[in-house]
XYZ file of C-alpha atoms in Angstrom:
160
model
C 0.000 0.000 0.000
C 2.666 2.576 0.977
C 5.587 1.179 -1.001
C 5.614 3.148 -4.235
C 2.346 4.812 -3.294
C 0.921 7.701 -5.243
C -1.428 8.592 -2.384
C -1.212 12.299 -1.570
C -2.117 11.599 2.062
C 0.380 8.788 2.803
C 3.679 8.997 4.642
C 6.241 6.659 6.146
C 7.695 7.791 9.479
C 11.251 6.618 10.044
C 12.822 7.019 13.512
C 16.281 8.595 13.291
C 18.627 8.543 16.275
C 19.743 11.970 17.491
C 22.865 10.970 19.448
C 24.502 7.716 18.348
C 26.603 7.676 21.520
C 23.485 8.216 23.650
C 20.954 5.729 24.980
C 19.448 3.979 21.950
C 16.611 2.678 24.147
C 15.506 6.216 25.111
C 12.575 7.383 22.959
C 13.696 11.003 23.456
C 16.892 10.149 21.576
C 14.923 9.756 18.335
C 13.167 12.107 15.968
C 10.750 11.045 13.291
C 11.407 11.886 9.680
C 8.379 11.367 7.471
C 8.925 10.293 3.906
C 6.162 11.640 1.688
C 4.858 10.197 -1.548
C 6.145 11.483 -4.869
C 2.739 12.970 -5.713
C 2.790 14.827 -2.403
C 6.261 16.232 -3.125
C 5.195 17.262 -6.621
C 2.128 19.042 -5.221
C 4.305 20.817 -2.655
C 6.800 21.861 -5.326
C 4.040 23.243 -7.531
C 2.693 25.385 -4.716
C 6.042 26.551 -3.347
C 8.300 26.912 -6.339
C 6.095 27.392 -9.343
C 3.204 29.417 -8.040
C 3.056 30.901 -4.555
C 6.582 30.592 -3.136
C 7.070 34.354 -2.797
C 3.931 34.660 -0.661
C 5.199 31.950 1.674
C 8.768 33.237 2.093
C 10.169 33.243 5.619
C 12.525 35.600 7.388
C 16.197 35.319 6.439
C 16.823 35.058 10.204
C 14.917 31.762 10.402
C 17.313 28.833 10.276
C 15.088 25.870 11.102
C 13.147 23.929 8.486
C 15.186 25.355 5.610
C 17.452 23.539 3.188
C 21.143 23.743 4.094
C 20.477 25.770 7.275
C 20.213 24.775 10.905
C 21.410 25.280 14.453
C 25.042 25.837 13.460
C 24.040 28.827 11.350
C 21.974 30.345 14.150
C 24.878 29.875 16.573
C 27.248 31.502 14.096
C 24.997 34.566 13.821
C 24.747 34.772 17.629
C 28.525 34.397 18.079
C 29.300 36.957 15.372
C 26.856 39.458 16.861
C 28.282 39.066 20.373
C 31.862 39.374 19.078
C 30.974 42.540 17.149
C 29.532 44.317 20.179
C 32.271 43.137 22.575
C 34.953 44.242 20.098
C 33.303 47.674 19.987
C 33.275 48.027 23.789
C 29.677 47.112 24.543
C 28.370 44.794 27.213
C 26.313 41.970 25.793
C 23.480 40.240 27.633
C 21.971 37.143 26.085
C 18.758 35.432 27.139
C 17.890 32.055 25.659
C 14.504 30.383 25.657
C 13.945 26.722 24.872
C 10.834 26.575 22.715
C 11.546 23.155 21.255
C 7.982 21.977 21.934
C 6.289 25.281 21.102
C 5.267 24.291 17.588
C 4.193 20.708 18.214
C 0.568 21.673 17.621
C -0.887 24.197 15.255
C -4.487 25.371 15.032
C -5.224 24.512 11.413
C -8.149 26.894 11.194
C -5.855 29.784 12.142
C -3.106 28.555 9.827
C -5.465 28.363 6.868
C -6.902 31.804 7.671
C -3.366 33.256 7.659
C -2.762 31.669 4.254
C -5.973 33.266 2.961
C -4.881 36.598 4.478
C -1.565 36.278 2.593
C -3.558 36.047 -0.634
C -3.436 32.340 -1.426
C -6.483 31.378 -3.491
C -9.277 29.761 -1.438
C -9.151 26.638 -3.636
C -5.477 26.037 -2.766
C -6.139 26.617 0.942
C -9.116 24.244 0.821
C -6.942 21.608 -0.857
C -4.319 22.050 1.877
C -7.050 21.660 4.522
C -8.193 18.391 2.941
C -4.548 17.254 2.685
C -3.805 17.991 6.349
C -7.070 16.499 7.518
C -6.575 13.236 5.653
C -2.868 12.624 6.264
C -1.797 9.274 7.653
C 1.442 7.373 8.098
C 3.007 4.072 9.010
C 6.216 3.674 10.997
C 9.059 1.769 9.389
C 11.539 0.238 11.814
C 14.266 -1.605 9.934
C 12.330 -4.073 7.753
C 9.017 -3.896 9.650
C 6.022 -1.627 8.986
C 3.390 -0.680 11.533
C -0.276 -0.369 10.801
C -1.271 3.040 9.476
C -2.584 5.780 11.732
C -4.038 9.240 11.290
C -1.563 12.053 11.895
C -2.995 13.782 14.912
C 0.180 15.036 16.632
C 3.211 17.046 15.621
C 2.594 20.046 13.427
C -0.914 18.826 12.713
C -4.450 18.483 13.740
C -5.858 21.231 15.912
C -9.029 22.687 14.525
C -11.535 25.155 15.821
């Protein structure tokens, strides 16, 4: 069913270890990476790159969830900024906030309204709503596949 699927709604979640020297039996030492179907990727590409990518652009200061960017880049910007001000005789105070779980749930109704406010056509937003609402996945662990389940956690599934 999922192998070679063309189902827009299907995904395969693969657990990836965060710290190979850490405890491999600790569930917190894993993150899930979901492999989407080719048709899903094509749909995403059409929306982002061919049609509405400019409307959905993010801040250049956002490093997460972007190709070829991540924590190292954010740390570099922080370090460079601190060094600049220290070099120029300023005191630097830094406050850090761990918001790693802040975006685990998103109110879809609000998300879709923001997309409409940005000017995305209602038909595209409605298609995204159907896509999010119908998404499901199976977990692949080595050579075994779980039964499929509706995606109701992560950056999904809050309505109203």
